[in-house]
CSV table of C-alpha atoms in Angstrom, one decimal:
chain,number,residue,atom,x,y,z
A,1,ILE,CA,1.7,-35.7,0.3
A,2,GLU,CA,4.0,-32.8,0.2
A,3,CYS,CA,2.2,-29.6,0.4
A,4,LYS,CA,4.5,-26.4,-0.3
A,5,PRO,CA,2.2,-23.1,0.2
A,6,PHE,CA,3.5,-20.5,-1.9
A,7,LEU,CA,2.3,-17.1,-3.8
A,8,PRO,CA,4.3,-16.5,-7.0
A,9,PHE,CA,2.7,-12.9,-6.9
A,10,PHE,CA,2.0,-10.8,-3.9
A,11,ILE,CA,1.9,-7.2,-2.3
A,12,SER,CA,3.1,-6.0,0.5
A,13,LEU,CA,2.0,-2.3,2.2
A,14,ASP,CA,4.4,-0.6,4.5
A,15,LEU,CA,1.9,1.6,5.9
A,16,PRO,CA,2.8,4.0,8.9
A,17,TYR,CA,0.9,3.6,12.4
A,18,SER,CA,-0.2,7.1,12.3
A,19,GLY,CA,0.0,10.7,10.8
A,20,ILE,CA,-1.1,14.0,11.6
A,21,VAL,CA,-3.7,16.0,9.5
A,22,GLY,CA,-1.8,18.5,7.2
A,23,GLU,CA,1.2,15.7,6.8
A,24,ARG,CA,2.3,14.6,3.4
A,25,ILE,CA,3.4,10.9,3.7
A,26,THR,CA,5.0,8.5,1.3
A,27,ILE,CA,3.5,5.1,1.2
A,28,PRO,CA,5.5,2.4,-0.4
A,29,VAL,CA,3.9,-0.9,-2.0
A,30,ARG,CA,6.3,-3.8,-2.7
A,31,VAL,CA,5.0,-6.0,-5.5
A,32,PHE,CA,6.8,-9.4,-5.7
A,33,ASN,CA,7.1,-11.4,-8.6
A,34,TYR,CA,8.1,-15.1,-8.4
A,35,LEU,CA,6.5,-16.1,-11.5
A,36,ASP,CA,8.4,-17.7,-14.6
A,37,THR,CA,8.1,-14.4,-16.8
A,38,ASP,CA,8.3,-10.8,-16.3
A,39,ILE,CA,5.1,-8.9,-15.6
A,40,VAL,CA,3.2,-5.5,-15.6
A,41,ALA,CA,1.3,-4.8,-12.9
A,42,ASN,CA,-1.5,-2.3,-12.2
A,43,VAL,CA,-1.3,-1.2,-8.8
A,44,ARG,CA,-4.0,0.8,-7.0
A,45,ILE,CA,-4.1,2.4,-3.8
A,46,SER,CA,-7.6,4.1,-2.6
A,47,SER,CA,-9.2,5.2,0.8
A,48,ASP,CA,-12.0,7.7,1.6
A,49,LEU,CA,-9.3,10.1,2.1
A,50,TRP,CA,-8.6,10.4,-1.8
A,51,ASP,CA,-9.7,9.3,-5.0
A,52,THR,CA,-8.0,6.0,-6.3
A,53,ILE,CA,-4.6,6.3,-7.5
A,54,GLU,CA,-3.4,4.1,-10.3
A,55,ALA,CA,0.3,3.1,-11.4
A,56,GLU,CA,1.8,0.4,-13.8
A,57,GLU,CA,5.1,-1.3,-12.7
A,58,THR,CA,7.0,-3.7,-14.9
A,59,ILE,CA,8.7,-6.3,-12.6
A,60,GLN,CA,11.4,-8.9,-13.6
A,61,SER,CA,10.8,-12.7,-12.9
A,62,GLY,CA,12.3,-13.4,-9.6
A,63,LYS,CA,12.2,-9.6,-8.2
A,64,ALA,CA,10.4,-7.2,-6.4
A,65,GLY,CA,9.5,-3.7,-7.4
A,66,THR,CA,8.2,-0.6,-5.5
A,67,VAL,CA,5.4,1.9,-6.4
A,68,GLU,CA,5.2,4.9,-3.8
A,69,TYR,CA,2.3,6.9,-3.6
A,70,GLU,CA,2.6,10.5,-2.0
A,71,ILE,CA,-0.5,11.2,0.1
A,72,SER,CA,-1.8,14.4,1.8
A,73,LEU,CA,-3.4,13.6,5.2
A,74,THR,CA,-6.7,16.1,5.4
A,75,GLU,CA,-9.0,14.5,7.8
A,76,ALA,CA,-8.7,13.2,11.3
A,77,GLY,CA,-9.9,9.7,12.0
A,78,ASN,CA,-9.1,6.0,11.6
A,79,HIS,CA,-9.1,5.5,7.8
A,80,GLU,CA,-9.0,2.1,5.7
A,81,ILE,CA,-6.1,2.3,3.1
A,82,THR,CA,-6.8,-0.8,0.4
A,83,VAL,CA,-4.3,-1.5,-2.3
A,84,THR,CA,-4.8,-4.2,-5.3
A,85,ALA,CA,-2.6,-5.3,-7.8
A,86,GLU,CA,-3.2,-7.2,-10.6
A,87,THR,CA,-1.1,-8.6,-14.0
A,88,ARG,CA,-2.7,-8.7,-17.3
A,89,SER,CA,-2.4,-12.7,-17.2
A,90,GLY,CA,-4.9,-12.6,-14.3
A,91,GLU,CA,-2.9,-13.0,-11.1
A,92,SER,CA,-3.8,-10.6,-8.4
A,93,ASP,CA,-3.5,-9.5,-4.7
A,94,ALA,CA,-5.0,-7.1,-2.2
A,95,VAL,CA,-4.0,-5.8,1.1
A,96,ARG,CA,-6.2,-3.8,3.6
A,97,LYS,CA,-4.7,-1.7,6.5
A,98,SER,CA,-5.8,1.0,8.9
A,99,LEU,CA,-4.1,4.6,9.2
A,100,LEU,CA,-4.6,6.5,12.2
A,101,VAL,CA,-4.7,10.3,11.2
A,102,GLN,CA,-4.6,12.5,14.4
A,103,PRO,CA,-5.7,16.2,14.6
A,104,GLY,CA,-2.7,18.6,14.6
A,105,GLY,CA,-2.0,21.2,17.0
A,106,GLU,CA,-0.2,21.2,20.5
A,107,LYS,CA,-1.6,19.2,23.4
A,108,ILE,CA,-2.0,21.8,26.5
A,109,VAL,CA,-2.3,20.4,30.0
A,110,GLU,CA,-3.4,22.5,32.6
A,111,THR,CA,-2.3,21.9,36.4
A,112,SER,CA,-3.5,23.8,39.3
């Protein structure tokens, strides 16, 4: 028996490790389509830092597309970022990663 695990539709989230309060960052989401037909994917990104943001992307068969979200970092802490994508024909994928948002300002070290 031969088994070839393969996902014909999936997403990849390229998230920085950290950011600083007040920064605006761009979060690229790659959507891969290895199905036999072109697809339209509904891609959503959400976090406790902002409301859910949605975008639609048409991806040709055998290709990948990128959806970019520009986000303002407004609150320090470790925040979960969730991205989901689904097609009209029922394929779907989801990714969850953490983003560390550090407070702004300068670090001051006093020595005596």
